[in-house]
Short mmCIF file of C-alpha atoms and ligand atoms in Angstrom, two decimals:
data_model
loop_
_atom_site.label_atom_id
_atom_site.label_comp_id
_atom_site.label_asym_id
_atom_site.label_seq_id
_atom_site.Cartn_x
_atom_site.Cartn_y
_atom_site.Cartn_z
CA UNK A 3 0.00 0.00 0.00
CA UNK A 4 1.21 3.47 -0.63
CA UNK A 5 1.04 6.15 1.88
CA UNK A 6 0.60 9.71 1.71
CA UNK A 7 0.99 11.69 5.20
CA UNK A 8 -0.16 15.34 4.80
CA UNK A 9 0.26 17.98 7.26
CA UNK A 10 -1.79 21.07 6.95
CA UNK A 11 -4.02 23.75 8.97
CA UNK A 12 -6.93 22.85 6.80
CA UNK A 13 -7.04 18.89 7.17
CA UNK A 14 -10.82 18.43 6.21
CA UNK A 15 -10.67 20.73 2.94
CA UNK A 16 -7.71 18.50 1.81
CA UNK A 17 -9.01 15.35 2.90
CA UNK A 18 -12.37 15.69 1.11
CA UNK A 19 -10.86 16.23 -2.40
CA UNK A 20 -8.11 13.19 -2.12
CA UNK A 21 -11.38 10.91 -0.82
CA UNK A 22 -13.01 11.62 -4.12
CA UNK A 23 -13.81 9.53 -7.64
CA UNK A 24 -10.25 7.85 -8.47
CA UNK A 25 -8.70 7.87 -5.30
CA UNK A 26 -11.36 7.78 -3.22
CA UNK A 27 -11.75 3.92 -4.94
CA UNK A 28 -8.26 3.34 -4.71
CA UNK A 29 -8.55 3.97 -0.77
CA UNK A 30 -11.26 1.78 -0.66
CA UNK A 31 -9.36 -1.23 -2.42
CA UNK A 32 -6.55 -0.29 0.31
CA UNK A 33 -3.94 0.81 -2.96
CA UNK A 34 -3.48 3.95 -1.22
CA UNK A 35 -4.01 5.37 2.21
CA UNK A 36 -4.09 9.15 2.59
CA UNK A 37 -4.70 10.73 5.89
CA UNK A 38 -4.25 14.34 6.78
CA UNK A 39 -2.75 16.05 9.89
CA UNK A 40 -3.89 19.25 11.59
CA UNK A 41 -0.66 21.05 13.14
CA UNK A 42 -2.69 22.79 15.71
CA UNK A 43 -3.04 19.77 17.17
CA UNK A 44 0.86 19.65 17.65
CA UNK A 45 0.92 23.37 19.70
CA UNK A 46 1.49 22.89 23.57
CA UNK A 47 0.04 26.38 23.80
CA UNK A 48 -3.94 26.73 24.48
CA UNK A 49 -4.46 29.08 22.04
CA UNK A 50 -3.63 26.41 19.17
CA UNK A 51 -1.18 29.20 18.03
CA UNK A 52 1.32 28.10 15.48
CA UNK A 53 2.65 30.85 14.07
CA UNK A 54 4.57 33.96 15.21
CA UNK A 55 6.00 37.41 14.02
CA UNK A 56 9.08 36.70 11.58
CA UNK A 57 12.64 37.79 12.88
CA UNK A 58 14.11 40.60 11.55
CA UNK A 59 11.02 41.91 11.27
CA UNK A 60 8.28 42.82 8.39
CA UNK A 61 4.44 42.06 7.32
CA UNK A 62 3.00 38.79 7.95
CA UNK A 63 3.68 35.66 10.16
CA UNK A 64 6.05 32.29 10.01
CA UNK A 65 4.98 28.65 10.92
CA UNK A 66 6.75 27.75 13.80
CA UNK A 67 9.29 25.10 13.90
CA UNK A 68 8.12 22.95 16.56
CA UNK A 69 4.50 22.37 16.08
CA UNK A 70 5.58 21.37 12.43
CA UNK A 71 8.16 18.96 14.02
CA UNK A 72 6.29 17.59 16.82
CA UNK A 73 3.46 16.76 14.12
CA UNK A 74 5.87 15.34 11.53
CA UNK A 75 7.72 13.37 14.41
CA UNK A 76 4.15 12.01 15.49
CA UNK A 77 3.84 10.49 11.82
CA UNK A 78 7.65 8.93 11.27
CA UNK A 79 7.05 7.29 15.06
CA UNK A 80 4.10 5.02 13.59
CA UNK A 81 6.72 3.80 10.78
CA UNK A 82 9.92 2.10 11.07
CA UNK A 83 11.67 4.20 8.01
CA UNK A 84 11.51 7.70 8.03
CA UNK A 85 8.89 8.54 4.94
CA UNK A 86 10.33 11.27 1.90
CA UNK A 87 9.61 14.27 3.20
CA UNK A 88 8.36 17.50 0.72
CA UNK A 89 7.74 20.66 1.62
CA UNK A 90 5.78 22.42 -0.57
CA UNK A 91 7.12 26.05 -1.81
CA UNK A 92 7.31 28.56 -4.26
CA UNK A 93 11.11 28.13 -3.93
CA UNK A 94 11.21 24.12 -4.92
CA UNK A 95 11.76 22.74 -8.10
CA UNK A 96 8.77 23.47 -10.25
CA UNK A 97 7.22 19.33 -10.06
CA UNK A 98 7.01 17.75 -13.48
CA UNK A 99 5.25 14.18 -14.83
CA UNK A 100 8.91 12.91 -14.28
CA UNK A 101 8.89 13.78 -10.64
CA UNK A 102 5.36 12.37 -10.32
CA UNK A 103 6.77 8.85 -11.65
CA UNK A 104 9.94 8.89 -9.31
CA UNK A 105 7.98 9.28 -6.20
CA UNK A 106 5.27 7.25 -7.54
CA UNK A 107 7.70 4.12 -8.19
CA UNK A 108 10.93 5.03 -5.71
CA UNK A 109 8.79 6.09 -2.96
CA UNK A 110 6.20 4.19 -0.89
CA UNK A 111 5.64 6.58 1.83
CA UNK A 112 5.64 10.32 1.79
CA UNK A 113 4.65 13.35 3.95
CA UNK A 114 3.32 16.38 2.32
CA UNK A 115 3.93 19.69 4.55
CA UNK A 116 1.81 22.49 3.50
CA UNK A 117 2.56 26.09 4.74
CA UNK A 118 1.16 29.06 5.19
CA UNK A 119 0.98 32.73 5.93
CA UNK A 120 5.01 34.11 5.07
CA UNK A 121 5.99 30.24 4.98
CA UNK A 122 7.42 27.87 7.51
CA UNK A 123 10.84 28.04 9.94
CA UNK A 124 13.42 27.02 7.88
CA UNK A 125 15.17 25.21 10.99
CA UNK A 126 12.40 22.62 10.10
CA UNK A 127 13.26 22.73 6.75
CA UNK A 128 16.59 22.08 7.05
CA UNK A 129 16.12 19.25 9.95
CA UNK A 130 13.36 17.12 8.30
CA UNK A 131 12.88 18.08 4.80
CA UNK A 132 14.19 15.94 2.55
CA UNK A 133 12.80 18.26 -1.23
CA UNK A 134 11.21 21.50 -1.52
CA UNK A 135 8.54 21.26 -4.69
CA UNK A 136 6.69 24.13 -6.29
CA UNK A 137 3.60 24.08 -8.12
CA UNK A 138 4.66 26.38 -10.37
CA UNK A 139 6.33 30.07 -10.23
CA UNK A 140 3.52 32.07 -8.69
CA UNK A 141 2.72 32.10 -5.22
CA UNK A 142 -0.84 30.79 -3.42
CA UNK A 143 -2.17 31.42 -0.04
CA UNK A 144 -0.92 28.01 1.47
CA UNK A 145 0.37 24.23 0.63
CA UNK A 146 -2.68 23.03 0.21
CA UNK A 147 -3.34 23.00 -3.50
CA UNK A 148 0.09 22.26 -4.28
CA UNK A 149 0.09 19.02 -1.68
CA UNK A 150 -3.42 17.95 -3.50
CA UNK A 151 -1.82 18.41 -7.03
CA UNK A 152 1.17 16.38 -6.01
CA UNK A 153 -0.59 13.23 -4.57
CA UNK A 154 -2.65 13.16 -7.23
CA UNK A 155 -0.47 13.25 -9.57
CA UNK A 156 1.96 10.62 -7.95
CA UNK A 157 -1.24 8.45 -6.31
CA UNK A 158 -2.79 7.66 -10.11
CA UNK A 159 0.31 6.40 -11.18
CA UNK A 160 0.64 3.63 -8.23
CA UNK A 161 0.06 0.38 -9.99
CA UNK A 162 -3.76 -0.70 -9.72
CA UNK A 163 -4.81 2.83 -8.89
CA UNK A 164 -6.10 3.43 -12.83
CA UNK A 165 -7.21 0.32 -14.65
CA UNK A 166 -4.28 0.23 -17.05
CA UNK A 167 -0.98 1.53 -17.44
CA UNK A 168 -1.94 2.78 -20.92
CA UNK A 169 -4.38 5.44 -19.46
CA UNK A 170 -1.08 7.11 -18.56
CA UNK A 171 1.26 5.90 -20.85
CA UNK A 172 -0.40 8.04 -23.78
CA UNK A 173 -0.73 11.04 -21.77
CA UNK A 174 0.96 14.54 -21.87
CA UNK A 175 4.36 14.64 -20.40
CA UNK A 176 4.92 10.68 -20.74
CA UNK A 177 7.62 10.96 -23.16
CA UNK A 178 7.86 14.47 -23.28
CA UNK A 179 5.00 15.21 -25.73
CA UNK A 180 1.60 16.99 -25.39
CA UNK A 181 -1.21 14.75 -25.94
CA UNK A 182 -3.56 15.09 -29.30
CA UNK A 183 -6.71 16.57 -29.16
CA UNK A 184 -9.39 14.72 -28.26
CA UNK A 185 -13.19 14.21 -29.17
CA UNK A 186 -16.19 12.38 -28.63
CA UNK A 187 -20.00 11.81 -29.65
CA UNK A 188 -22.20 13.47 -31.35
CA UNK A 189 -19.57 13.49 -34.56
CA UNK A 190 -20.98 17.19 -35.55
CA UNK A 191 -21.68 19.89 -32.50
CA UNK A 192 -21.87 22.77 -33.52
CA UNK A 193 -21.57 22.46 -37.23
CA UNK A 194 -18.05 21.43 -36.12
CA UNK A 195 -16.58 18.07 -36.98
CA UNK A 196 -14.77 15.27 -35.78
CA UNK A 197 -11.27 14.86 -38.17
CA UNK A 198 -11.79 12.67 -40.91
CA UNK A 199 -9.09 10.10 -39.83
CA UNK A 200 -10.87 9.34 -36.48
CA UNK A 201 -13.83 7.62 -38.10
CA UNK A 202 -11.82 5.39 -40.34
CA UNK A 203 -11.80 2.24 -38.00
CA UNK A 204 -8.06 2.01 -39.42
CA UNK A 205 -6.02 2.02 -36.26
CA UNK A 206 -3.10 2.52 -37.53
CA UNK A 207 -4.09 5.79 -39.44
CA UNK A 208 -5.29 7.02 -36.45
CA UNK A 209 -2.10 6.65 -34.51
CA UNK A 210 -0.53 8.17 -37.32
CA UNK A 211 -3.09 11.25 -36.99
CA UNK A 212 -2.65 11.35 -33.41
CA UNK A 213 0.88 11.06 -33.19
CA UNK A 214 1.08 14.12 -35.87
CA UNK A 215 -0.91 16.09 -33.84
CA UNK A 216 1.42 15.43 -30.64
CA UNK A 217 4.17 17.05 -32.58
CA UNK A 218 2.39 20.32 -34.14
CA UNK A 219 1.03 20.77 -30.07
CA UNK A 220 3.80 20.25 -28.69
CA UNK A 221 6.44 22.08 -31.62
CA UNK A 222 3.63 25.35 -31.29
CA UNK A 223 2.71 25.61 -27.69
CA UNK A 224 5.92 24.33 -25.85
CA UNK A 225 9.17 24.69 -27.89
CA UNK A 226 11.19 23.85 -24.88
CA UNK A 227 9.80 20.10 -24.68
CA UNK A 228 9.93 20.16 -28.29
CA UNK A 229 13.62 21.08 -28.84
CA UNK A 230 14.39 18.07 -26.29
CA UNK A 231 12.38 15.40 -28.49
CA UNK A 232 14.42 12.76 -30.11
CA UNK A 233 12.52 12.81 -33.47
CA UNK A 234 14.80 10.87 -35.89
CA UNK A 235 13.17 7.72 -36.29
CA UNK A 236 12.18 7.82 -40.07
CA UNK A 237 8.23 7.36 -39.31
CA UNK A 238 8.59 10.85 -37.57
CA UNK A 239 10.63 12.57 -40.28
CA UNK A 240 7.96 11.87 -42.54
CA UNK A 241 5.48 13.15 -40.31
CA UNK A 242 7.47 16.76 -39.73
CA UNK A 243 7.80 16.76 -43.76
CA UNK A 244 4.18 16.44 -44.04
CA UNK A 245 3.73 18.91 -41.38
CA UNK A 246 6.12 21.29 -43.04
CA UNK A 247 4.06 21.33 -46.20
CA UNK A 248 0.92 21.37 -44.50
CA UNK A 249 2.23 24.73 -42.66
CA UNK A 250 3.20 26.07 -45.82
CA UNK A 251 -0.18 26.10 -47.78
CA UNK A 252 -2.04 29.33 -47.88
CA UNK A 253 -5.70 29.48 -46.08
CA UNK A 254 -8.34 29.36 -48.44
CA UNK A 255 -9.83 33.03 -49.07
CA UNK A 256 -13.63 33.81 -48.86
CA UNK A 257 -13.59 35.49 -52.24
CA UNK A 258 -13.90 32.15 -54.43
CA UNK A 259 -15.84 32.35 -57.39
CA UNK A 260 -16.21 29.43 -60.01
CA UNK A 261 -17.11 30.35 -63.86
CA UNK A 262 -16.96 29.32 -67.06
CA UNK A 263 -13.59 29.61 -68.68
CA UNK A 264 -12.65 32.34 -71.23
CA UNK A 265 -9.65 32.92 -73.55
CA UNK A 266 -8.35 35.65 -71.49
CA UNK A 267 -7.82 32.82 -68.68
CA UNK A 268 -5.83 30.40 -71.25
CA UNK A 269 -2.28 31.82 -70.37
CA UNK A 270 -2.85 31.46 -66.44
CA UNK A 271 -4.52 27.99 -67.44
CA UNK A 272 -1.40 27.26 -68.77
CA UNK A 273 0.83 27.72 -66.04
CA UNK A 274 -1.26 25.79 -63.24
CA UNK A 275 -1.41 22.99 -66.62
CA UNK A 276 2.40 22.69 -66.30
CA UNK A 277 2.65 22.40 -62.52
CA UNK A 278 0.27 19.63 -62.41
CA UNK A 279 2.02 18.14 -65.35
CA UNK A 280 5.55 18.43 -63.47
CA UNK A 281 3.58 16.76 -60.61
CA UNK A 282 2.05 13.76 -62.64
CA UNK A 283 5.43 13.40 -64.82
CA UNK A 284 6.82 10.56 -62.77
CA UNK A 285 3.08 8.14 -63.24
CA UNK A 286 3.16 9.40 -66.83
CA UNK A 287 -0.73 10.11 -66.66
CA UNK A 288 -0.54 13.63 -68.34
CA UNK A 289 2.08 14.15 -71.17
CA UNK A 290 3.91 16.71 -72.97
CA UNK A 291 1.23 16.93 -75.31
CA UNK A 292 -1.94 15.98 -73.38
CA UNK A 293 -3.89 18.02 -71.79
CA UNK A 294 -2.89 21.17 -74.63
CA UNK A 295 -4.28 24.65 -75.10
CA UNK A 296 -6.31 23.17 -77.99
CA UNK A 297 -7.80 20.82 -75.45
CA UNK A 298 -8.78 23.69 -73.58
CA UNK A 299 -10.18 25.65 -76.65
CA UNK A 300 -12.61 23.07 -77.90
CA UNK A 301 -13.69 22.63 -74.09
CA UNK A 302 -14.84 26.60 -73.67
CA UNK A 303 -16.47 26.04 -77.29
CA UNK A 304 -18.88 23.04 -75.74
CA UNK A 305 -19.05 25.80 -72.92
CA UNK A 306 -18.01 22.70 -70.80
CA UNK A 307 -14.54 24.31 -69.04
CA UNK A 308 -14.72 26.13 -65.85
CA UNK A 309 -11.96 28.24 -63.79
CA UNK A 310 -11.97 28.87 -60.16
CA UNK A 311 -10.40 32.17 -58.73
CA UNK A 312 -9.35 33.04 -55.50
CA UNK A 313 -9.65 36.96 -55.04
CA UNK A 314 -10.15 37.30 -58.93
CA UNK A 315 -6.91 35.69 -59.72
CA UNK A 316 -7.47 31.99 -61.69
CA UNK A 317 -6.28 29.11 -59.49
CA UNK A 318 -7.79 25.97 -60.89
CA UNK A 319 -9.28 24.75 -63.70
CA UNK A 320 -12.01 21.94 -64.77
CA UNK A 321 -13.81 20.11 -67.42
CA UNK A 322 -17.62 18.84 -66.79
CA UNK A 323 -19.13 17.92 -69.50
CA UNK A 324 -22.94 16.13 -69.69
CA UNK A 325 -21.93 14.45 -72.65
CA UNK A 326 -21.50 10.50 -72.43
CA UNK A 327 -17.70 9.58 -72.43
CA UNK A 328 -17.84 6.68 -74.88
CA UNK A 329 -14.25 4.70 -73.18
CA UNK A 330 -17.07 4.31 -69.93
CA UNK A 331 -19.52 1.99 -71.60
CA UNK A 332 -16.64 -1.06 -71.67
CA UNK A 333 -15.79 -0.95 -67.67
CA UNK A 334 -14.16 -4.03 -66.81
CA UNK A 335 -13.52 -5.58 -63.11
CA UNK A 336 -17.00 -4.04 -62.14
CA UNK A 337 -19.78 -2.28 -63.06
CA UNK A 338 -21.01 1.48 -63.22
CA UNK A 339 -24.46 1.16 -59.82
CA UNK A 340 -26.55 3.13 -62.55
CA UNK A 341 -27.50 4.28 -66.38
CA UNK A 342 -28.80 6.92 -65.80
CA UNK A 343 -27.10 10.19 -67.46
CA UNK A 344 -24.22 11.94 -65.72
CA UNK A 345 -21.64 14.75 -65.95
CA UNK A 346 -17.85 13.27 -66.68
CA UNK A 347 -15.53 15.42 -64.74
CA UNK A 348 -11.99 15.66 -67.17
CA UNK A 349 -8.84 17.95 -67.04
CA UNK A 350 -8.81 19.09 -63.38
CA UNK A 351 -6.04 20.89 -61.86
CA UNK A 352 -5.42 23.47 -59.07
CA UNK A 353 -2.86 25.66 -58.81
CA UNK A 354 0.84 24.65 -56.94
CA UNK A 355 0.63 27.50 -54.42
CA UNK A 356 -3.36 26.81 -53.52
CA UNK A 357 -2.30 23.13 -52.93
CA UNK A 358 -4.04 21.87 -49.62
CA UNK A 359 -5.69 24.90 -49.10
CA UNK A 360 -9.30 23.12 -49.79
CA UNK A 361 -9.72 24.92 -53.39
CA UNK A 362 -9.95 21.10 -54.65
CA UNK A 363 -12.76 20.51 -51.88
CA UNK A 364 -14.47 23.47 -53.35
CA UNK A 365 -14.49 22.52 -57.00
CA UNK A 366 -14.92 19.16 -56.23
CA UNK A 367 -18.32 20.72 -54.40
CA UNK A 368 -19.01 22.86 -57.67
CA UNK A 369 -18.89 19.80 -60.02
CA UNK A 370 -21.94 18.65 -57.69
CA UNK A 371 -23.98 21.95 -58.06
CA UNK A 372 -23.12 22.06 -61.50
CA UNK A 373 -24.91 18.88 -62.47
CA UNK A 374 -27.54 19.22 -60.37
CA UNK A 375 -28.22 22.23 -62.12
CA UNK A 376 -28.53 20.57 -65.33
CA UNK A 377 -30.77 17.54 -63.85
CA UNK A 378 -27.80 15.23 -63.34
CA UNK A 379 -28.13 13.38 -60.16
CA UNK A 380 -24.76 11.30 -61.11
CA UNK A 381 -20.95 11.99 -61.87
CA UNK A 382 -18.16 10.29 -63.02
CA UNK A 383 -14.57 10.61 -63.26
CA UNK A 384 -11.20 8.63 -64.02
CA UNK A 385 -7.79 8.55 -62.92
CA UNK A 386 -4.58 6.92 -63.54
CA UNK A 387 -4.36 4.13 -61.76
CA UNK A 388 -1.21 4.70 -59.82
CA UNK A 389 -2.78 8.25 -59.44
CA UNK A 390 -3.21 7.70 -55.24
CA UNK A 391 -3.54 11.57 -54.82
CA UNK A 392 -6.36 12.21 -56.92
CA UNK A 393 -8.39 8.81 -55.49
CA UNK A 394 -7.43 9.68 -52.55
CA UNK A 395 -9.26 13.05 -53.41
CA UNK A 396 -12.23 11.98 -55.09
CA UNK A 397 -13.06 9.08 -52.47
CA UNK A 398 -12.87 11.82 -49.96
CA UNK A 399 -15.45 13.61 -51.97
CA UNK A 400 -17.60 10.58 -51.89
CA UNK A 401 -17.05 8.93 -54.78
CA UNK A 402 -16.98 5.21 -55.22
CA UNK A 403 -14.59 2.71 -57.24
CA UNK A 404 -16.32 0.92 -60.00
CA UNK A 405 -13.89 -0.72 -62.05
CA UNK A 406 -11.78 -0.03 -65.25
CA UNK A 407 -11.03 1.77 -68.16
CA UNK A 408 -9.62 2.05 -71.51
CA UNK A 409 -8.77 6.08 -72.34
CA UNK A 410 -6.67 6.58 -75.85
CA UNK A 411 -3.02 7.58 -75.23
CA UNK A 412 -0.34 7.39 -76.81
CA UNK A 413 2.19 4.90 -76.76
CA UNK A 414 3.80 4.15 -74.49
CA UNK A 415 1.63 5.29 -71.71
CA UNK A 416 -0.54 2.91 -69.64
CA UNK A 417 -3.88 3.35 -71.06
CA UNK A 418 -5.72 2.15 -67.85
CA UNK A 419 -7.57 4.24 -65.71
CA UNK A 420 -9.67 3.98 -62.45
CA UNK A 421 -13.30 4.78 -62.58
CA UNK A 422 -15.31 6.11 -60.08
CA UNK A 423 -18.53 7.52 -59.21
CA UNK A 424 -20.83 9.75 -57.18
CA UNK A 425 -24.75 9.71 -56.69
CA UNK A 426 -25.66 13.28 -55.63
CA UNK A 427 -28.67 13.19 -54.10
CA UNK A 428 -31.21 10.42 -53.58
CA UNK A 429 -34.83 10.87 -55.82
CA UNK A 430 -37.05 11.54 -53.91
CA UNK A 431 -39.06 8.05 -52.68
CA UNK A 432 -42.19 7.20 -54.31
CA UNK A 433 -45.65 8.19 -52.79
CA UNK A 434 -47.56 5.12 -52.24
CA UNK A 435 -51.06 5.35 -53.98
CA UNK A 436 -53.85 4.85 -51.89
CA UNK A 437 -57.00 3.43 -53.41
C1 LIG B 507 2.03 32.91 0.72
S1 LIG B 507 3.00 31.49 0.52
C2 LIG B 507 4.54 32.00 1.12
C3 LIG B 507 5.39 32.54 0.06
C4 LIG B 507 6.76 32.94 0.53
N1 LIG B 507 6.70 34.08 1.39
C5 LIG B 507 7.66 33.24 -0.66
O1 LIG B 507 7.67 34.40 -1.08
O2 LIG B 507 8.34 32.32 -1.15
C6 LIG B 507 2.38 30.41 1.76
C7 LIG B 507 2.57 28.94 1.48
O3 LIG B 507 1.93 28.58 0.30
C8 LIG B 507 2.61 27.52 -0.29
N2 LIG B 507 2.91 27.87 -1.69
C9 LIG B 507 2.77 29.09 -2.23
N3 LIG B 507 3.10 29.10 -3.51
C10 LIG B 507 3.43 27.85 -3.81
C11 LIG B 507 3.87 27.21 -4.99
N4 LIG B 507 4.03 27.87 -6.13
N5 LIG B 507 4.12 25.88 -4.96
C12 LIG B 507 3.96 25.19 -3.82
N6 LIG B 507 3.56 25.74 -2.68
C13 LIG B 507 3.30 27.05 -2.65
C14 LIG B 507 3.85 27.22 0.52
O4 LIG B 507 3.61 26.10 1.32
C15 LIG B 507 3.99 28.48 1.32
O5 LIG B 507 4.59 28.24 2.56
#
């Protein structure tokens, strides 16, 4: 059993919040025994006085030596080894998770002296202290705070006090890392939702998430842990390179406006069509000569190519057209869930500096009003098959894998493509008759 002796002028105030919830149960189970100790009781004078004007004068009063002692000696006299004695004090060591574990596993007894008023005789100090601990570097009225924080802290890491040592083990502070953010049900409050990568069921994604998020709390709100994190393990790197980037990208801006594409757009079209072509280069799905400005004219003739802007200026670029696309009719591997008509999304790009920034979210979300607007309750697209980025993308959206492709390249690149789709909206169900 591990005991906590605390000595304090407010015994009952103490004692009610360490007989509460976790350690209340942990009491119970006889894991821990806590007992307080008033130090009025330890005065031979009959006033209960314990504390007296401070020599050398000024404001305020001290805590006597010997009440402190004659209370502290009552406690060691019930034990055969003198318990780890802690005084608590703005002038300690400020008390970390690390301490909490050292006294927690090294430790089996300890006596928590609070003080008061100016502080406590430092003859006791001296004679039967064994560690001064501050809360923190501010000062409160007494101990009493600090000695709760501190068996706390130590008590719930006493084996069998918490169910398992992984409620702690993941925790801020463990290994020198703030903890991710958390969440629970309902998965929208607020019109605010839960991250995407908590609801895949993929545990290992979610580590991944949650380990990520460790880093950016702990990198933004607490650069001295961070700067002390050994972070060289390759799984990491790649998680500070993704951060990096993620950092880098621009915030969306409210002014984004989606419209139909116009030849005075074709040069700025141009540049966000090489960028995406430098990106796709190594999977070969876009060449030198595909997508081309021609492409691009005979689009805005069908009226069928659109441009986003951000603040006016064009930053992406897309085909929709409600025109069949004859390569879908021979999908092998699976099968397209309807035949009903759709809009084929083709030749989408955003531009390099808007990466990330959601733009691809939004025209992703204007390819949906787009077809609804012209009665299309479907959409389909394709992509390279070793084009993870853009699946990635469009599964996010909501779209669905439905087999294979044919499209007409050259040779030699691979002619296969993914195919996916989207229902927008459910029709409406049918009213039942009634006779
Ligand atoms: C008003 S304080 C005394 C402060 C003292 N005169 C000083 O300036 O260092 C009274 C008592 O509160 C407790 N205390 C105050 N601040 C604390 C802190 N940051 N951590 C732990 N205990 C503290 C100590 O037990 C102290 O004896």
């Amino acid at each position: 059993m591990y005991h906590i002796d605390i000595m304090t002028l407010f015994p009952d105030t103490v004692g009610d919040v360490l007989s509460e919830s976790i350690l209340g149960r942990a009491q119970e189970r006889d894991i821990l025994r806590i007992e307080t100790h008033q130090i009025r009781d330890y005065t031979l004078n009959k006033q209960k006085q314990v504390d007296d004007y401070p020599y050398g004068g000024g404001r305020g009063a001290v805590l006597q030596a010997d009440p402190l002692y004659q209370c502290w000696d009552h406690i060691c006299k019930q034990y055969d080894k003198r318990p780890h004695t802690i005084y608590l004090s703005p002038c300690g060591r400020t008390f970390t998770q690390s301490d909490a574990k050292r006294l927690a596993w090294e430790q089996d007894h300890l006596i928590l002296v609070c003080g008061h008023y100016e502080g406590i005789d430092q003859r006791f100090i001296d004679e039967c202290v064994d560690e001064e601990i501050s809360l923190g570097d501010f000062v409160l009225t007494g101990g009493e705070i600090a000695a709760m924080a501190v068996a706390d802290a130590v008590c719930r890491l006493v084996p069998g006090v918490l169910s398992d040592a992984e409620c702690f083990e993941n925790e801020s502070h463990w290994d020198g890392l703030l903890e991710y953010p958390q969440y629970s049900r309902p998965e929208v409050w607020h019109g605010r939702t839960v991250p995407q990568e908590l609801l895949t069921g993929n545990h290992a994604k979610v580590e991944r998430w949650r380990r990520k998020q460790s880093l950016l709390r702990t990198r933004e709100r607490r650069p001295d842990l961070y700067e002390k994190l050994d972070l060289s393990s390759k799984s990491d790197q790649k998680l500070l390179s993704e951060l990096e980037r993620e950092l880098s990208r621009l915030p969306l801006p409210r002014l984004v406006e989606c419209r139909p594409a116009k030849e005075d757009d074709l040069a700025s079209m141009e540049v966000i069509l090489a960028q995406a072509k430098a990106l796709l280069a190594p999977i070969g799905q876009w060449n030198d000569n595909y997508p081309a400005r021609e492409d691009f004219e005979a689009d805005m003739a069908l009226k069928t190519c659109y441009v986003l802007t951000c603040c006016g200026e064009v930053s992406g670029f897309f085909t929709l057209s409600p025109q069949p696309e004859e390569s879908y009719s021979a999908i092998t591997d699976g099968k397209w869930s309807s035949n009903e008509p759709y809009a084929v999304i083709h030749r989408c790009a955003v531009a390099e500096k808007w990466r990330g920034s959601g733009l691809a979210d939004r025209m992703a979300a204007e390819w949906e009003r787009l077809a609804l607007t012209w009665g299309l309750e479907w959409l389909r697209v394709d992509t390279h098959k070793k084009n993870k980025a853009m699946q990635g993308f469009i599964r996010r959206n909501g779209f669905r894998y439905r087999g294979n492709v044919l499209v007409e390249v050259p040779p030699p690149y691979d002619p296969r493509r993914a195919a996916y789709e989207k229902r927008l909206r459910h029709p409406a169900p049918d009213v039942k008759k009634t006779s």
